Short mmCIF file of C-alpha atoms and ligand atoms in Angstrom, two decimals:
data_model
loop_
_atom_site.label_atom_id
_atom_site.label_comp_id
_atom_site.label_asym_id
_atom_site.label_seq_id
_atom_site.Cartn_x
_atom_site.Cartn_y
_atom_site.Cartn_z
CA UNK A 1 -24.83 -17.07 -19.31
CA UNK A 2 -23.78 -14.53 -22.38
CA UNK A 3 -22.13 -11.50 -21.05
CA UNK A 4 -21.81 -8.35 -22.97
CA UNK A 5 -17.95 -8.41 -24.34
CA UNK A 6 -16.17 -5.49 -22.75
CA UNK A 7 -14.91 -3.20 -25.57
CA UNK A 8 -11.42 -3.58 -25.88
CA UNK A 9 -9.47 -0.42 -27.20
CA UNK A 10 -6.87 -2.90 -29.15
CA UNK A 11 -9.07 -5.49 -30.50
CA UNK A 12 -5.86 -7.46 -31.74
CA UNK A 13 -4.11 -7.71 -28.30
CA UNK A 14 -6.44 -9.99 -26.59
CA UNK A 15 -6.99 -13.43 -25.62
CA UNK A 16 -10.07 -13.50 -23.61
CA UNK A 17 -9.41 -16.16 -21.02
CA UNK A 18 -12.67 -18.33 -19.87
CA UNK A 19 -13.32 -17.92 -16.23
CA UNK A 20 -12.80 -21.49 -15.96
CA UNK A 21 -9.11 -21.68 -17.19
CA UNK A 22 -8.26 -18.97 -14.47
CA UNK A 23 -10.46 -19.69 -11.81
CA UNK A 24 -11.21 -17.04 -9.39
CA UNK A 25 -12.18 -18.68 -6.18
CA UNK A 26 -13.66 -16.58 -3.27
CA UNK A 27 -14.53 -17.83 -0.06
CA UNK A 28 -18.00 -17.14 0.57
CA UNK A 29 -18.75 -15.88 3.91
CA UNK A 30 -22.24 -16.96 3.88
CA UNK A 31 -25.71 -15.25 4.23
CA UNK A 32 -25.15 -12.30 6.14
CA UNK A 33 -21.37 -12.04 5.74
CA UNK A 34 -19.96 -8.95 3.75
CA UNK A 35 -17.54 -10.49 1.59
CA UNK A 36 -20.44 -11.98 -1.02
CA UNK A 37 -21.73 -8.52 -1.81
CA UNK A 38 -18.51 -6.70 -2.31
CA UNK A 39 -17.41 -8.73 -5.01
CA UNK A 40 -19.22 -9.09 -8.55
CA UNK A 41 -20.54 -12.76 -9.37
CA UNK A 42 -17.89 -14.82 -10.91
CA UNK A 43 -19.39 -14.61 -14.36
CA UNK A 44 -18.87 -11.05 -14.24
CA UNK A 45 -15.46 -10.88 -13.13
CA UNK A 46 -14.20 -11.78 -16.87
CA UNK A 47 -10.51 -11.69 -17.19
CA UNK A 48 -8.80 -10.22 -20.27
CA UNK A 49 -5.16 -11.43 -20.36
CA UNK A 50 -2.71 -9.42 -22.57
CA UNK A 51 0.50 -11.16 -23.32
CA UNK A 52 2.80 -8.33 -23.71
CA UNK A 53 5.57 -10.56 -25.36
CA UNK A 54 8.88 -11.58 -23.96
CA UNK A 55 7.46 -12.88 -20.61
CA UNK A 56 5.33 -9.70 -19.61
CA UNK A 57 1.72 -10.00 -19.22
CA UNK A 58 -1.16 -7.89 -18.02
CA UNK A 59 -4.56 -8.95 -16.51
CA UNK A 60 -7.74 -6.83 -16.69
CA UNK A 61 -10.78 -7.62 -14.70
CA UNK A 62 -13.05 -4.53 -15.60
CA UNK A 63 -15.64 -5.48 -13.01
CA UNK A 64 -13.86 -6.86 -10.09
CA UNK A 65 -15.53 -5.06 -7.12
CA UNK A 66 -19.28 -4.58 -7.18
CA UNK A 67 -20.36 -0.84 -7.93
CA UNK A 68 -21.93 -0.06 -4.64
CA UNK A 69 -19.13 -1.57 -2.68
CA UNK A 70 -16.74 0.08 -4.63
CA UNK A 71 -18.20 3.65 -3.97
CA UNK A 72 -18.31 2.76 -0.27
CA UNK A 73 -14.66 1.96 -0.36
CA UNK A 74 -14.08 5.08 -2.38
CA UNK A 75 -15.97 7.28 0.34
CA UNK A 76 -13.98 5.65 3.08
CA UNK A 77 -10.26 5.92 1.37
CA UNK A 78 -11.21 9.52 0.25
CA UNK A 79 -12.00 10.66 3.91
CA UNK A 80 -9.86 8.44 6.03
CA UNK A 81 -6.49 8.25 4.42
CA UNK A 82 -3.93 10.89 5.27
CA UNK A 83 -3.19 12.02 2.06
CA UNK A 84 -0.06 14.10 1.35
CA UNK A 85 1.74 15.75 -1.69
CA UNK A 86 5.14 15.23 -1.16
CA UNK A 87 7.76 17.18 -2.89
CA UNK A 88 9.92 14.74 -4.97
CA UNK A 89 12.96 15.04 -7.29
CA UNK A 90 12.65 14.25 -11.13
CA UNK A 91 15.77 15.13 -13.57
CA UNK A 92 17.43 17.16 -10.73
CA UNK A 93 14.76 19.39 -10.00
CA UNK A 94 12.13 19.53 -6.99
CA UNK A 95 8.53 19.30 -7.80
CA UNK A 96 5.15 18.83 -6.03
CA UNK A 97 4.17 15.33 -7.04
CA UNK A 98 0.94 15.92 -9.06
CA UNK A 99 -1.26 13.51 -7.04
CA UNK A 100 -1.97 12.80 -3.52
CA UNK A 101 -0.23 9.77 -1.94
CA UNK A 102 0.10 7.56 0.90
CA UNK A 103 1.98 4.33 2.00
CA UNK A 104 0.89 1.10 3.77
CA UNK A 105 3.44 -1.66 4.46
CA UNK A 106 3.96 -4.30 6.97
CA UNK A 107 6.40 -3.67 9.86
CA UNK A 108 10.08 -4.68 9.32
CA UNK A 109 10.32 -4.14 5.26
CA UNK A 110 12.91 -2.34 3.82
CA UNK A 111 11.88 1.15 3.36
CA UNK A 112 10.19 2.38 -0.11
CA UNK A 113 12.21 5.16 -1.86
CA UNK A 114 11.43 6.72 -4.98
CA UNK A 115 12.35 9.82 -6.95
CA UNK A 116 14.09 10.86 -3.75
CA UNK A 117 11.55 10.44 -1.65
CA UNK A 118 10.85 7.86 1.49
CA UNK A 119 7.25 8.04 2.23
CA UNK A 120 6.31 7.14 5.92
CA UNK A 121 5.14 3.32 6.11
CA UNK A 122 1.55 3.44 7.81
CA UNK A 123 0.42 0.13 9.15
CA UNK A 124 -2.70 -1.64 7.88
CA UNK A 125 -4.08 -1.70 11.47
CA UNK A 126 -4.88 2.12 11.00
CA UNK A 127 -7.15 1.02 7.94
CA UNK A 128 -9.30 -2.10 8.41
CA UNK A 129 -10.96 -1.51 4.81
CA UNK A 130 -7.66 -1.78 3.23
CA UNK A 131 -7.17 -5.37 4.85
CA UNK A 132 -10.54 -6.32 3.08
CA UNK A 133 -9.59 -5.05 -0.13
CA UNK A 134 -6.11 -7.10 0.15
CA UNK A 135 -8.18 -10.19 1.00
CA UNK A 136 -10.14 -9.62 -2.30
CA UNK A 137 -7.16 -9.44 -4.20
CA UNK A 138 -5.28 -12.07 -2.80
CA UNK A 139 -8.37 -14.52 -3.37
CA UNK A 140 -8.37 -13.24 -6.89
CA UNK A 141 -4.41 -14.12 -7.33
CA UNK A 142 -3.74 -17.28 -5.93
CA UNK A 143 -0.25 -17.60 -4.92
CA UNK A 144 -0.09 -13.78 -4.16
CA UNK A 145 1.59 -12.21 -0.91
CA UNK A 146 1.35 -8.73 -1.00
CA UNK A 147 2.68 -6.73 2.02
CA UNK A 148 2.92 -3.03 0.84
CA UNK A 149 0.42 -0.87 -0.84
CA UNK A 150 0.94 2.57 -2.71
CA UNK A 151 -2.30 4.71 -2.79
CA UNK A 152 -2.81 7.43 -5.11
CA UNK A 153 -5.44 10.10 -5.39
CA UNK A 154 -5.77 12.18 -8.37
CA UNK A 155 -8.10 14.81 -7.50
CA UNK A 156 -8.75 16.17 -11.09
CA UNK A 157 -7.86 15.46 -14.85
CA UNK A 158 -4.79 17.70 -14.27
CA UNK A 159 -3.33 15.17 -11.75
CA UNK A 160 -1.48 12.36 -13.39
CA UNK A 161 1.53 9.78 -12.99
CA UNK A 162 4.32 10.23 -15.80
CA UNK A 163 5.94 7.46 -17.47
CA UNK A 164 7.84 5.07 -15.27
CA UNK A 165 8.48 1.31 -14.17
CA UNK A 166 7.96 0.00 -10.75
CA UNK A 167 11.55 -1.55 -11.14
CA UNK A 168 13.02 -0.81 -7.61
CA UNK A 169 15.18 -3.47 -6.67
CA UNK A 170 13.18 -3.95 -3.58
CA UNK A 171 10.28 -5.79 -5.65
CA UNK A 172 12.76 -8.13 -7.15
CA UNK A 173 13.14 -8.90 -11.03
CA UNK A 174 9.77 -10.08 -11.78
CA UNK A 175 7.25 -8.15 -9.35
CA UNK A 176 3.63 -8.88 -9.66
CA UNK A 177 1.66 -5.68 -8.99
CA UNK A 178 -2.21 -5.54 -8.49
CA UNK A 179 -3.91 -2.22 -9.12
CA UNK A 180 -7.36 -1.36 -7.98
CA UNK A 181 -9.29 1.63 -9.24
CA UNK A 182 -12.08 3.46 -7.80
CA UNK A 183 -13.98 6.59 -8.99
CA UNK A 184 -13.34 8.52 -12.18
CA UNK A 185 -12.21 6.35 -14.99
CA UNK A 186 -8.86 7.18 -16.50
CA UNK A 187 -6.80 5.83 -19.29
CA UNK A 188 -3.77 3.87 -18.19
CA UNK A 189 -0.78 3.53 -20.75
CA UNK A 190 1.89 0.98 -21.29
CA UNK A 191 4.60 1.55 -23.55
CA UNK A 192 7.70 -0.95 -24.42
CA UNK A 193 11.02 0.52 -23.17
CA UNK A 194 13.47 1.53 -25.69
CA UNK A 195 16.48 -0.88 -25.79
CA UNK A 196 20.15 0.82 -26.07
CA UNK A 197 20.20 0.32 -29.99
CA UNK A 198 16.81 1.91 -30.22
CA UNK A 199 17.41 5.12 -28.11
CA UNK A 200 19.07 7.99 -29.32
CA UNK A 201 21.36 7.25 -32.28
CA UNK A 202 24.39 8.23 -31.17
CA UNK A 203 26.05 11.81 -31.29
CA UNK A 204 28.82 11.19 -33.93
CA UNK A 205 29.85 14.17 -35.94
CA UNK A 206 28.53 12.45 -39.13
CA UNK A 207 25.10 12.62 -38.96
CA UNK A 208 23.65 8.82 -38.98
CA UNK A 209 21.53 7.71 -41.70
CA UNK A 210 17.86 8.57 -41.00
CA UNK A 211 16.47 5.20 -39.98
CA UNK A 212 13.10 4.57 -39.91
CA UNK A 213 12.33 4.27 -35.91
CA UNK A 214 9.09 2.73 -35.17
CA UNK A 215 6.82 4.11 -32.31
CA UNK A 216 7.20 1.93 -29.29
CA UNK A 217 4.57 -0.56 -28.60
CA UNK A 218 1.78 0.75 -26.68
CA UNK A 219 -1.37 -0.44 -25.03
CA UNK A 220 -4.25 1.30 -23.63
CA UNK A 221 -6.51 0.36 -20.74
CA UNK A 222 -9.48 2.12 -19.57
CA UNK A 223 -9.50 1.46 -15.78
CA UNK A 224 -13.09 1.65 -14.63
CA UNK A 225 -14.46 2.20 -10.99
CA UNK A 226 -14.07 -0.98 -9.43
CA UNK A 227 -11.63 -2.62 -11.80
CA UNK A 228 -8.59 -4.60 -11.18
CA UNK A 229 -5.24 -4.57 -13.11
CA UNK A 230 -2.47 -6.92 -12.70
CA UNK A 231 1.14 -6.45 -14.24
CA UNK A 232 3.44 -9.46 -14.01
CA UNK A 233 6.21 -11.29 -15.26
CA UNK A 234 9.00 -8.67 -16.60
CA UNK A 235 6.13 -5.79 -17.33
CA UNK A 236 8.29 -3.57 -14.85
CA UNK A 237 11.59 -4.28 -16.49
CA UNK A 238 10.64 -3.88 -20.23
CA UNK A 239 7.78 -1.48 -20.06
CA UNK A 240 6.84 1.80 -18.68
CA UNK A 241 3.17 2.98 -17.60
CA UNK A 242 1.17 6.18 -17.16
CA UNK A 243 -1.80 7.96 -16.45
CA UNK A 244 -1.82 10.73 -18.53
CA UNK A 245 -3.66 14.20 -17.61
CA UNK A 246 -7.11 14.27 -19.17
CA UNK A 247 -8.96 17.59 -19.14
CA UNK A 248 -12.38 16.06 -19.27
CA UNK A 249 -11.70 13.93 -16.19
CA UNK A 250 -13.38 16.40 -13.36
CA UNK A 251 -14.09 13.98 -10.56
CA UNK A 252 -11.59 12.26 -8.20
CA UNK A 253 -10.00 8.72 -8.83
CA UNK A 254 -8.30 6.70 -6.29
CA UNK A 255 -5.81 3.79 -7.09
CA UNK A 256 -4.08 1.29 -5.04
CA UNK A 257 -1.07 -0.68 -6.11
CA UNK A 258 -0.45 -3.59 -4.19
CA UNK A 259 3.25 -4.90 -4.00
CA UNK A 260 5.32 -7.39 -2.30
CA UNK A 261 8.61 -6.22 -1.06
CA UNK A 262 11.02 -9.20 -0.83
O1 LIG B 1 -2.98 5.22 -10.81
C1 LIG B 1 -2.48 4.32 -11.49
O2 LIG B 1 -3.23 3.42 -12.09
C2 LIG B 1 -1.14 3.77 -11.40
C3 LIG B 1 -0.19 4.32 -10.47
C4 LIG B 1 1.27 3.76 -10.41
O3 LIG B 1 1.91 3.51 -11.47
C5 LIG B 1 2.01 3.71 -9.65
O4 LIG B 1 1.64 4.22 -8.27
O5 LIG B 1 3.19 3.29 -9.61
FE1 LIG B 2 3.61 2.52 -11.17
#
């Protein structure tokens, strides 16, 4: 079958993986089962693999979850998740996090802490749908064993997540993070962290010769309703990511990032 090529914002960055090269195998739950209708047919779940260099890689599956099923999951999550907007600390100041959040994790894991905030860990048993989504992600990523999930809801285009890396030690040096998006499509940006020598060119008395500092490498992904994006290798060590404000985005977006606490 010939599929329309997904438009890629940066034409040069891609190696389109043939589906045979990276087989996604879902256990068919048979006629009447639910599994089959939630996921798009295999030929639609085309993977774009972006090699960021230096052992970092991003995999993007624009049509991971079938549209209707994805809206069903969106509605469930929007209504049933006990969303909160915690006060966090950034650069020594308190601020209300600019998006709703919720955290789910296996029992007995090291607690997650970020920006001076420790979210309450809910149990998977409270939200059966999350187990379905987790199963779909596990089937798409053979060998993955996610045990925790951070959910974010961006109510409007004014909600965002600023530049950061999910490089907390509890995830280990090369975490695989799988991100599933529902609802409003938003841009997801990645930029290379500056190395020591690239960062502020010193504060010596003699002004340093003006060096041409090239802009950090950047990649952009438009994350659509029902899409999957996976960051792996050294992406958290060497890159930062963000979902910037977008005045034009008026409807809510829900994003799930599955992680493995070691
Ligand atoms: O909403 C997204 O796509 C990203 C969320 C994120 O980076 C995070 O929760 O760490
Ligand atoms: Fe993140």
